[in-house]
Structure formats: C-alpha cells, structure tokens
C-alpha cells in the first residue's frame, strides 16, 4: 500500500491518502505538545513507541470484540488504518483522580474511584476542547443517541480490558482519552491512538509516572519512561 497525498498534519501524526479510498496511512511523529499546543517539544523515539503500542493494544481490543480502525503496521512509525469520519468528541475515562479532574473539583491526585467516570469534550482546538454532557452533544448534533450509547458501552469495556492488561504489567491505568469514528457504512469504530500520550500510566508499586505527564510537568526522564512502558507491554503481550 503506497502513501499518496498528505491529507492532514496534526500535532502528533501525519495522515496520508492511499490508493484505496477507505484506507489511510498514519505516520507518527516525535513532536510533543501540551496545554492545547502552548508547550512544544520533542520526545525522541515517541513516534515509534506510540505507533507500536497503539497497534498492539488495538489488536488486543479487536480480539475482545471491540471494532477498531487498525489494519496493518507498515513500518515502525506507519500504520494502515480504516478511514473514518471522526466523531468530534474526546471521551475520557478515569479510574483514579488526576490532571484536570483534580484541578476542576479541587481534590488531590490518586483517589481511587469505586466506579470509573466518563466525560466528553468537544474536539475543537479553537475552543480549547470544552467539556460537554450527552445532551449538549445531541443538541450540537455531534452524534446520534445510538452512537453515544455505543461509544459509552465500548469505552467502559475498553477500560476493563486495558485496566486488566496493564495490571499484569505492574502498571495502574489512571485515565485515558479515546476517539471514535464512523466507517462509510456508519459503523462506529475506535480510532486515533492509545499511547502514553493519551493515557496516564503509573507504576503499580512506586506510583512513578510512565506517561506524558513527565513532559507536561517537566519531571525529566521522559524518553526513559516511554521506553520503560513499551518494554513492560512487550514483555506481557
Ligand atoms: P491533532 O489533530 O489533535 O493534532 P494528531 O496529530 O494525532 O492530532 O492527528 C491525527 C488526526 O487524525 C486527528 O485529528 C484524529 O482525530 C484523526 N484520525 C485518527 N484516526 C483516524 C482515522 N482512522 N480516520 C480519519 N482520521 C483519523
Ligand atoms: N488527554 C488526551 N488529549 C487531550 C486531553 C486529555 O489524550 O486533549 C488524556 C490525558 O493524557 C489523560 C486523560 O486524557 O490521560 C485525562 O486528561 P485530563 O482531562 O486530566 O487533562 P490534562 O490534565 O491532560 O489537561
């Protein structure tokens, strides 16, 4: 499958057309951004790790019955995916308080919830991805009620699968962001990526952060953390 014209360059990935109108090639970069693009940097090796981690996890989810956009890894940074029309919602699932949840509600990080939470934000960089509820999403016609039901059901199931998997690696899945899209026939599938850029992953014993918070918060050891988490994943596949 050959790369044709570049359709889009985002903050972390480039997206290319292919000969097949239903397929795209995604090319992962080492560029890192945080705080809606305000903080910029490079994490050497991140593109390879995010590409490979996302593909391994999506393959696992497919085996558990969750439809995803993943088709085939083409190279260390490039993957063939099904083209979708992205539902402009970022779905965030949380098992433990951290980040914007702690800030918004004035609570410490690390509170383990009895039940996971779900929240949506409107995927719109110009507006800073504002938080919204299901009725707001319906009012804005971002998705249908059936699509929102499917997205919620898949998101909680994905949480159970990934939480169990990361536990076997000695890692606590704190929270993560998902994006879904529609195939040409309207089927909802998981799209975008699942990586240390989009998940909070803490060492289960020490609580050490093994994700993008090391970059966001200038904690140092960013490359080492990405390599460590990828090593744990590969050892437990
Ligand atoms: P951003 O747009 O936030 O800067 P990226 O650099 O990750 O993010 O760019 C990748 C873009 O491709 C995102 O906008 C994402 O929603 C979109 N995307 C991810 N998977 C697919 C897919 N299977 N089909 C179409 N678009 C996709
Ligand atoms: N997240 C993401 N992209 C975003 C916002 C959040 O991948 O645009 C992920 C983030 O890595 C974390 C989870 O979603 O794993 C929850 O993030 P939070 O709302 O706490 O926001 P943040 O602290 O990143 O501003």
PDB file of C-alpha atoms in Angstrom, chain A:
ATOM      1  CA  UNK A   1       0.000   0.000   0.000  1.00  0.00           C
ATOM      2  CA  UNK A   2       1.509   3.315  -1.085  1.00  0.00           C
ATOM      3  CA  UNK A   3       1.348   6.719   0.569  1.00  0.00           C
ATOM      4  CA  UNK A   4      -0.346   9.278  -1.667  1.00  0.00           C
ATOM      5  CA  UNK A   5      -1.037  12.919  -0.822  1.00  0.00           C
ATOM      6  CA  UNK A   6      -0.809  14.196   2.763  1.00  0.00           C
ATOM      7  CA  UNK A   7      -4.341  14.976   3.928  1.00  0.00           C
ATOM      8  CA  UNK A   8      -3.531  16.404   7.338  1.00  0.00           C
ATOM      9  CA  UNK A   9      -0.675  17.183   9.687  1.00  0.00           C
ATOM     10  CA  UNK A  10      -1.676  17.213  13.331  1.00  0.00           C
ATOM     11  CA  UNK A  11       0.326  17.777  16.499  1.00  0.00           C
ATOM     12  CA  UNK A  12       1.457  14.142  16.808  1.00  0.00           C
ATOM     13  CA  UNK A  13       0.711  12.455  13.490  1.00  0.00           C
ATOM     14  CA  UNK A  14       0.507  12.971   9.734  1.00  0.00           C
ATOM     15  CA  UNK A  15      -2.313  11.397   7.764  1.00  0.00           C
ATOM     16  CA  UNK A  16      -1.926  10.286   4.132  1.00  0.00           C
ATOM     17  CA  UNK A  17      -4.345   9.047   1.468  1.00  0.00           C
ATOM     18  CA  UNK A  18      -3.762   5.659  -0.212  1.00  0.00           C
ATOM     19  CA  UNK A  19      -4.952   4.046  -3.477  1.00  0.00           C
ATOM     20  CA  UNK A  20      -7.930   2.743  -1.536  1.00  0.00           C
ATOM     21  CA  UNK A  21     -10.471   5.470  -0.626  1.00  0.00           C
ATOM     22  CA  UNK A  22     -11.419   3.518   2.515  1.00  0.00           C
ATOM     23  CA  UNK A  23      -7.851   3.336   3.880  1.00  0.00           C
ATOM     24  CA  UNK A  24      -5.359   5.877   5.238  1.00  0.00           C
ATOM     25  CA  UNK A  25      -1.746   5.759   6.366  1.00  0.00           C
ATOM     26  CA  UNK A  26      -0.932   7.376   9.712  1.00  0.00           C
ATOM     27  CA  UNK A  27       2.682   8.443  10.343  1.00  0.00           C
ATOM     28  CA  UNK A  28       3.635   9.071  13.993  1.00  0.00           C
ATOM     29  CA  UNK A  29       5.993  11.982  14.820  1.00  0.00           C
ATOM     30  CA  UNK A  30       8.290  12.597  17.817  1.00  0.00           C
ATOM     31  CA  UNK A  31       6.707  16.048  18.304  1.00  0.00           C
ATOM     32  CA  UNK A  32       5.094  16.570  21.691  1.00  0.00           C
ATOM     33  CA  UNK A  33       2.660  19.300  22.685  1.00  0.00           C
ATOM     34  CA  UNK A  34       0.706  20.039  25.842  1.00  0.00           C
ATOM     35  CA  UNK A  35      -1.756  22.623  27.149  1.00  0.00           C
ATOM     36  CA  UNK A  36      -3.556  22.924  23.804  1.00  0.00           C
ATOM     37  CA  UNK A  37      -0.292  23.440  21.891  1.00  0.00           C
ATOM     38  CA  UNK A  38       1.187  26.076  24.233  1.00  0.00           C
ATOM     39  CA  UNK A  39       4.088  23.817  25.300  1.00  0.00           C
ATOM     40  CA  UNK A  40       6.073  22.226  22.480  1.00  0.00           C
ATOM     41  CA  UNK A  41       8.970  19.778  22.396  1.00  0.00           C
ATOM     42  CA  UNK A  42      10.380  16.561  21.056  1.00  0.00           C
ATOM     43  CA  UNK A  43      10.370  13.155  22.709  1.00  0.00           C
ATOM     44  CA  UNK A  44      12.970  11.109  20.822  1.00  0.00           C
ATOM     45  CA  UNK A  45      11.533   7.704  19.863  1.00  0.00           C
ATOM     46  CA  UNK A  46       7.953   8.597  20.854  1.00  0.00           C
ATOM     47  CA  UNK A  47       6.528   8.142  17.340  1.00  0.00           C
ATOM     48  CA  UNK A  48       7.762   4.557  17.131  1.00  0.00           C
ATOM     49  CA  UNK A  49       6.555   3.708  20.639  1.00  0.00           C
ATOM     50  CA  UNK A  50       3.121   5.295  20.224  1.00  0.00           C
ATOM     51  CA  UNK A  51       2.602   3.624  16.845  1.00  0.00           C
ATOM     52  CA  UNK A  52       3.595   0.182  18.099  1.00  0.00           C
ATOM     53  CA  UNK A  53       1.803   0.469  21.456  1.00  0.00           C
ATOM     54  CA  UNK A  54      -1.415   1.696  19.862  1.00  0.00           C
ATOM     55  CA  UNK A  55      -1.331  -1.142  17.330  1.00  0.00           C
ATOM     56  CA  UNK A  56      -0.657  -3.848  19.945  1.00  0.00           C
ATOM     57  CA  UNK A  57      -3.468  -2.541  22.167  1.00  0.00           C
ATOM     58  CA  UNK A  58      -5.955  -2.129  19.305  1.00  0.00           C
ATOM     59  CA  UNK A  59      -5.202  -5.677  18.093  1.00  0.00           C
ATOM     60  CA  UNK A  60      -5.903  -6.899  21.628  1.00  0.00           C
ATOM     61  CA  UNK A  61      -9.179  -4.926  21.768  1.00  0.00           C
ATOM     62  CA  UNK A  62     -10.246  -6.401  18.397  1.00  0.00           C
ATOM     63  CA  UNK A  63      -9.662  -9.897  19.812  1.00  0.00           C
ATOM     64  CA  UNK A  64     -12.010  -8.918  22.658  1.00  0.00           C
ATOM     65  CA  UNK A  65     -14.728  -7.822  20.212  1.00  0.00           C
ATOM     66  CA  UNK A  66     -14.153  -4.049  20.053  1.00  0.00           C
ATOM     67  CA  UNK A  67     -14.073  -2.802  16.428  1.00  0.00           C
ATOM     68  CA  UNK A  68     -11.104  -0.505  15.701  1.00  0.00           C
ATOM     69  CA  UNK A  69      -9.573   1.323  12.739  1.00  0.00           C
ATOM     70  CA  UNK A  70      -6.356  -0.765  12.903  1.00  0.00           C
ATOM     71  CA  UNK A  71      -5.498  -2.700   9.721  1.00  0.00           C
ATOM     72  CA  UNK A  72      -1.726  -3.294   9.481  1.00  0.00           C
ATOM     73  CA  UNK A  73       1.562  -1.920  10.785  1.00  0.00           C
ATOM     74  CA  UNK A  74       3.603  -0.871   7.732  1.00  0.00           C
ATOM     75  CA  UNK A  75       6.810   0.310   9.413  1.00  0.00           C
ATOM     76  CA  UNK A  76       7.954   1.354  12.900  1.00  0.00           C
ATOM     77  CA  UNK A  77       6.171   4.726  12.519  1.00  0.00           C
ATOM     78  CA  UNK A  78       3.493   3.998   9.903  1.00  0.00           C
ATOM     79  CA  UNK A  79       0.190   2.165  10.097  1.00  0.00           C
ATOM     80  CA  UNK A  80      -2.583   1.419   7.638  1.00  0.00           C
ATOM     81  CA  UNK A  81      -5.966   2.265   9.169  1.00  0.00           C
ATOM     82  CA  UNK A  82      -9.590   2.330   8.074  1.00  0.00           C
ATOM     83  CA  UNK A  83     -10.637   5.837   7.145  1.00  0.00           C
ATOM     84  CA  UNK A  84     -13.327   7.183   9.424  1.00  0.00           C
ATOM     85  CA  UNK A  85     -15.233  10.381   9.852  1.00  0.00           C
ATOM     86  CA  UNK A  86     -14.160  11.304  13.374  1.00  0.00           C
ATOM     87  CA  UNK A  87     -16.969  11.877  15.904  1.00  0.00           C
ATOM     88  CA  UNK A  88     -15.839  15.245  17.314  1.00  0.00           C
ATOM     89  CA  UNK A  89     -15.915  14.071  20.927  1.00  0.00           C
ATOM     90  CA  UNK A  90     -12.960  13.228  23.143  1.00  0.00           C
ATOM     91  CA  UNK A  91     -14.080  10.514  25.548  1.00  0.00           C
ATOM     92  CA  UNK A  92     -12.216  10.481  28.851  1.00  0.00           C
ATOM     93  CA  UNK A  93     -12.462   7.546  31.238  1.00  0.00           C
ATOM     94  CA  UNK A  94     -10.997   7.865  34.726  1.00  0.00           C
ATOM     95  CA  UNK A  95     -10.309   5.233  37.377  1.00  0.00           C
ATOM     96  CA  UNK A  96      -8.285   7.495  39.690  1.00  0.00           C
ATOM     97  CA  UNK A  97      -8.309  11.273  40.191  1.00  0.00           C
ATOM     98  CA  UNK A  98      -5.592  13.213  38.328  1.00  0.00           C
ATOM     99  CA  UNK A  99      -4.991  16.132  35.974  1.00  0.00           C
ATOM    100  CA  UNK A 100      -7.934  18.319  35.069  1.00  0.00           C
ATOM    101  CA  UNK A 101     -10.325  16.281  37.275  1.00  0.00           C
ATOM    102  CA  UNK A 102      -8.279  17.117  40.379  1.00  0.00           C
ATOM    103  CA  UNK A 103      -7.982  20.745  39.327  1.00  0.00           C
ATOM    104  CA  UNK A 104     -11.666  21.167  38.439  1.00  0.00           C
ATOM    105  CA  UNK A 105     -13.022  19.601  41.633  1.00  0.00           C
ATOM    106  CA  UNK A 106     -10.208  20.666  43.986  1.00  0.00           C
ATOM    107  CA  UNK A 107      -9.147  17.178  45.039  1.00  0.00           C
ATOM    108  CA  UNK A 108      -5.745  15.527  45.361  1.00  0.00           C
ATOM    109  CA  UNK A 109      -4.455  13.158  42.694  1.00  0.00           C
ATOM    110  CA  UNK A 110      -4.618   9.423  43.413  1.00  0.00           C
ATOM    111  CA  UNK A 111      -8.146   8.964  44.803  1.00  0.00           C
ATOM    112  CA  UNK A 112      -9.286   5.528  43.589  1.00  0.00           C
ATOM    113  CA  UNK A 113     -12.911   5.684  42.417  1.00  0.00           C
ATOM    114  CA  UNK A 114     -15.456   2.950  43.251  1.00  0.00           C
ATOM    115  CA  UNK A 115     -16.699   3.205  39.641  1.00  0.00           C
ATOM    116  CA  UNK A 116     -14.967   4.677  36.583  1.00  0.00           C
ATOM    117  CA  UNK A 117     -16.157   8.089  35.370  1.00  0.00           C
ATOM    118  CA  UNK A 118     -16.824   9.131  31.784  1.00  0.00           C
ATOM    119  CA  UNK A 119     -16.741  12.627  30.356  1.00  0.00           C
ATOM    120  CA  UNK A 120     -16.876  14.122  26.889  1.00  0.00           C
ATOM    121  CA  UNK A 121     -15.198  17.162  25.486  1.00  0.00           C
ATOM    122  CA  UNK A 122     -15.972  18.814  22.189  1.00  0.00           C
ATOM    123  CA  UNK A 123     -12.973  18.145  19.908  1.00  0.00           C
ATOM    124  CA  UNK A 124     -12.377  21.728  18.815  1.00  0.00           C
ATOM    125  CA  UNK A 125      -8.884  23.205  19.280  1.00  0.00           C
ATOM    126  CA  UNK A 126     -10.064  26.793  18.655  1.00  0.00           C
ATOM    127  CA  UNK A 127     -12.445  26.497  21.625  1.00  0.00           C
ATOM    128  CA  UNK A 128      -9.926  24.596  23.776  1.00  0.00           C
ATOM    129  CA  UNK A 129     -11.887  21.289  23.726  1.00  0.00           C
ATOM    130  CA  UNK A 130     -14.674  22.410  26.112  1.00  0.00           C
ATOM    131  CA  UNK A 131     -16.276  19.845  28.420  1.00  0.00           C
ATOM    132  CA  UNK A 132     -19.854  18.902  27.496  1.00  0.00           C
ATOM    133  CA  UNK A 133     -22.528  16.442  28.530  1.00  0.00           C
ATOM    134  CA  UNK A 134     -24.513  13.992  26.397  1.00  0.00           C
ATOM    135  CA  UNK A 135     -27.405  16.409  25.900  1.00  0.00           C
ATOM    136  CA  UNK A 136     -25.041  19.155  24.760  1.00  0.00           C
ATOM    137  CA  UNK A 137     -23.509  16.705  22.264  1.00  0.00           C
ATOM    138  CA  UNK A 138     -27.002  15.816  20.993  1.00  0.00           C
ATOM    139  CA  UNK A 139     -28.053  19.489  20.798  1.00  0.00           C
ATOM    140  CA  UNK A 140     -24.937  20.212  18.729  1.00  0.00           C
ATOM    141  CA  UNK A 141     -25.701  17.108  16.596  1.00  0.00           C
ATOM    142  CA  UNK A 142     -22.168  15.801  17.166  1.00  0.00           C
ATOM    143  CA  UNK A 143     -23.561  12.239  17.305  1.00  0.00           C
ATOM    144  CA  UNK A 144     -26.896  10.408  17.466  1.00  0.00           C
ATOM    145  CA  UNK A 145     -28.273   8.949  20.718  1.00  0.00           C
ATOM    146  CA  UNK A 146     -27.493   5.426  19.405  1.00  0.00           C
ATOM    147  CA  UNK A 147     -23.907   6.430  18.577  1.00  0.00           C
ATOM    148  CA  UNK A 148     -23.408   7.911  22.048  1.00  0.00           C
ATOM    149  CA  UNK A 149     -24.743   4.696  23.630  1.00  0.00           C
ATOM    150  CA  UNK A 150     -22.353   2.603  21.553  1.00  0.00           C
ATOM    151  CA  UNK A 151     -19.411   4.896  22.348  1.00  0.00           C
ATOM    152  CA  UNK A 152     -20.134   4.729  26.098  1.00  0.00           C
ATOM    153  CA  UNK A 153     -20.542   0.951  26.058  1.00  0.00           C
ATOM    154  CA  UNK A 154     -17.277   0.440  24.124  1.00  0.00           C
ATOM    155  CA  UNK A 155     -15.385   2.946  26.302  1.00  0.00           C
ATOM    156  CA  UNK A 156     -16.227   1.184  29.593  1.00  0.00           C
ATOM    157  CA  UNK A 157     -15.450  -2.224  28.044  1.00  0.00           C
ATOM    158  CA  UNK A 158     -12.097  -0.892  26.734  1.00  0.00           C
ATOM    159  CA  UNK A 159     -11.355   0.360  30.256  1.00  0.00           C
ATOM    160  CA  UNK A 160     -11.931  -3.110  31.732  1.00  0.00           C
ATOM    161  CA  UNK A 161      -9.732  -4.789  29.105  1.00  0.00           C
ATOM    162  CA  UNK A 162      -6.889  -2.267  29.337  1.00  0.00           C
ATOM    163  CA  UNK A 163      -7.012  -1.992  33.153  1.00  0.00           C
ATOM    164  CA  UNK A 164      -6.638  -5.786  33.449  1.00  0.00           C
ATOM    165  CA  UNK A 165      -3.863  -5.899  30.853  1.00  0.00           C
ATOM    166  CA  UNK A 166      -1.810  -3.059  32.396  1.00  0.00           C
ATOM    167  CA  UNK A 167      -2.227  -4.683  35.823  1.00  0.00           C
ATOM    168  CA  UNK A 168      -0.394  -7.769  34.535  1.00  0.00           C
ATOM    169  CA  UNK A 169       2.449  -5.382  33.531  1.00  0.00           C
ATOM    170  CA  UNK A 170       2.621  -3.881  37.031  1.00  0.00           C
ATOM    171  CA  UNK A 171       1.024  -0.666  35.775  1.00  0.00           C
ATOM    172  CA  UNK A 172      -2.053   1.213  37.012  1.00  0.00           C
ATOM    173  CA  UNK A 173      -4.313   2.669  34.320  1.00  0.00           C
ATOM    174  CA  UNK A 174      -5.325   6.014  35.848  1.00  0.00           C
ATOM    175  CA  UNK A 175      -7.225   7.657  32.964  1.00  0.00           C
ATOM    176  CA  UNK A 176      -7.239   7.892  29.171  1.00  0.00           C
ATOM    177  CA  UNK A 177      -8.763   9.598  26.151  1.00  0.00           C
ATOM    178  CA  UNK A 178     -10.450   7.818  23.243  1.00  0.00           C
ATOM    179  CA  UNK A 179     -11.713   8.966  19.848  1.00  0.00           C
ATOM    180  CA  UNK A 180     -14.270   7.123  17.752  1.00  0.00           C
ATOM    181  CA  UNK A 181     -15.229   7.446  14.101  1.00  0.00           C
ATOM    182  CA  UNK A 182     -17.772   6.270  11.549  1.00  0.00           C
ATOM    183  CA  UNK A 183     -16.860   3.952   8.676  1.00  0.00           C
ATOM    184  CA  UNK A 184     -18.539   4.697   5.310  1.00  0.00           C
ATOM    185  CA  UNK A 185     -21.424   2.372   6.304  1.00  0.00           C
ATOM    186  CA  UNK A 186     -21.889   4.239   9.615  1.00  0.00           C
ATOM    187  CA  UNK A 187     -20.331   1.585  11.876  1.00  0.00           C
ATOM    188  CA  UNK A 188     -18.724   3.120  14.973  1.00  0.00           C
ATOM    189  CA  UNK A 189     -15.085   2.043  15.489  1.00  0.00           C
ATOM    190  CA  UNK A 190     -12.306   3.076  17.861  1.00  0.00           C
ATOM    191  CA  UNK A 191      -9.851   5.389  16.021  1.00  0.00           C
ATOM    192  CA  UNK A 192      -6.843   7.654  16.685  1.00  0.00           C
ATOM    193  CA  UNK A 193      -4.346   6.191  19.203  1.00  0.00           C
ATOM    194  CA  UNK A 194      -3.889   4.638  22.649  1.00  0.00           C
ATOM    195  CA  UNK A 195      -0.435   5.531  23.935  1.00  0.00           C
ATOM    196  CA  UNK A 196       1.444   7.200  26.810  1.00  0.00           C
ATOM    197  CA  UNK A 197       0.376  10.490  25.140  1.00  0.00           C
ATOM    198  CA  UNK A 198      -3.289   9.693  25.722  1.00  0.00           C
ATOM    199  CA  UNK A 199      -3.229   7.598  28.924  1.00  0.00           C
ATOM    200  CA  UNK A 200      -1.970   8.144  32.469  1.00  0.00           C
ATOM    201  CA  UNK A 201       0.035   5.080  33.469  1.00  0.00           C
ATOM    202  CA  UNK A 202       1.589   4.776  36.927  1.00  0.00           C
ATOM    203  CA  UNK A 203       3.971   2.107  38.180  1.00  0.00           C
ATOM    204  CA  UNK A 204       1.746  -0.036  40.423  1.00  0.00           C
ATOM    205  CA  UNK A 205       4.358  -0.280  43.218  1.00  0.00           C
ATOM    206  CA  UNK A 206       6.070   3.110  43.273  1.00  0.00           C
ATOM    207  CA  UNK A 207       3.433   5.331  41.647  1.00  0.00           C
ATOM    208  CA  UNK A 208       6.089   6.605  39.250  1.00  0.00           C
ATOM    209  CA  UNK A 209       4.549   8.323  36.213  1.00  0.00           C
ATOM    210  CA  UNK A 210       5.268   6.470  32.957  1.00  0.00           C
ATOM    211  CA  UNK A 211       3.409   8.775  30.554  1.00  0.00           C
ATOM    212  CA  UNK A 212       3.219  12.250  29.031  1.00  0.00           C
ATOM    213  CA  UNK A 213       2.834  13.932  32.442  1.00  0.00           C
ATOM    214  CA  UNK A 214       6.662  13.670  32.645  1.00  0.00           C
ATOM    215  CA  UNK A 215       6.771  16.065  29.666  1.00  0.00           C
ATOM    216  CA  UNK A 216       3.808  18.248  30.737  1.00  0.00           C
ATOM    217  CA  UNK A 217       5.233  18.733  34.240  1.00  0.00           C
ATOM    218  CA  UNK A 218       8.977  18.830  33.375  1.00  0.00           C
ATOM    219  CA  UNK A 219       9.684  15.782  35.531  1.00  0.00           C
ATOM    220  CA  UNK A 220      12.640  14.609  33.388  1.00  0.00           C
ATOM    221  CA  UNK A 221      13.272  11.057  32.195  1.00  0.00           C
ATOM    222  CA  UNK A 222      10.611  11.394  29.504  1.00  0.00           C
ATOM    223  CA  UNK A 223      12.261   9.161  26.871  1.00  0.00           C
ATOM    224  CA  UNK A 224      13.176   6.619  29.559  1.00  0.00           C
ATOM    225  CA  UNK A 225       9.560   6.459  30.777  1.00  0.00           C
ATOM    226  CA  UNK A 226       8.222   5.858  27.248  1.00  0.00           C
ATOM    227  CA  UNK A 227      10.833   3.118  26.705  1.00  0.00           C
ATOM    228  CA  UNK A 228      10.052   1.555  30.106  1.00  0.00           C
ATOM    229  CA  UNK A 229       6.297   1.390  29.487  1.00  0.00           C
ATOM    230  CA  UNK A 230       6.793  -0.082  25.983  1.00  0.00           C
ATOM    231  CA  UNK A 231       9.169  -2.692  27.428  1.00  0.00           C
ATOM    232  CA  UNK A 232       6.566  -3.680  30.038  1.00  0.00           C
ATOM    233  CA  UNK A 233       3.902  -4.022  27.332  1.00  0.00           C
ATOM    234  CA  UNK A 234       6.105  -6.171  25.096  1.00  0.00           C
ATOM    235  CA  UNK A 235       7.058  -8.445  27.979  1.00  0.00           C
ATOM    236  CA  UNK A 236       3.391  -9.159  28.769  1.00  0.00           C
ATOM    237  CA  UNK A 237       1.697  -9.441  25.369  1.00  0.00           C
TER     238      UNK A 237
END
